[in-house]
Amino acid sequence: VPTIIAGKYVEEMANVPGYYPAQIAAKAKQVGPIIQSTAGKAYKAGVKIAFGTDAAVYPHGRNAGEFAYMVEAGMPPMFVLQAATTHAAELLKKSKDLGSIEAGKLADVIAVDGNPLDDIKRMQKVAFVMKDGVVYRQDGHSTGP
């Protein structure tokens, strides 16, 4: 679970004067590229990879940026989508209930406009959210309970 976005955010904030002490800022500027490069090498070496974000490291709502960072690291868009679904369910030992759309599994899905295989950044603009079979957001508007 590479969590490239955490390293990228730390690197980004290291460029903000005074955000980190100088010694920490210097190290933080090195971390982002190393994490992304290592993730790409791991993929090429056949390491099992699941999607994750260390979401508490950066502002809420930026999690989907991880999709683009993983693609930039050399992972194909389909693999990255699988990392967020089937691979993550396998890692959590929850494949029986999660990770794919099948009868008997939890109906937790999102949809985006267009094909994310053509542009993985589409994953950053969710048009539809369903949790436990209930639609909560559609076209950016709340619909659920």
C-alpha angles and dihedrals in degrees: 000000000000100000091200091171092065091057092044092052093048088049091049093050092047086068092058106094111246096004092113130017110264096257093051092044091054092053093042091056089059098046103069098057092043093053092048093046092047091050090054091049091049091052092049090049091055097250114162107253131194127186119256138148115194083230097191092067095071137024118299116261099040097090095108089064085081089074092063093043091053091050090048087053089061103267116134115244093245091053091050091051089049090049088058095046123020097019093048091048090051092050091052091045088238101117090122090066107018144035104057140043106256138135110277096023125109111277098230108142142147130200132203132197109262132358115314088201087069093046118007090195086076085080086072092065108058114192099181136027125189123181122182088349094305120116110229102171132022125175089351095305128111114248105160135085 
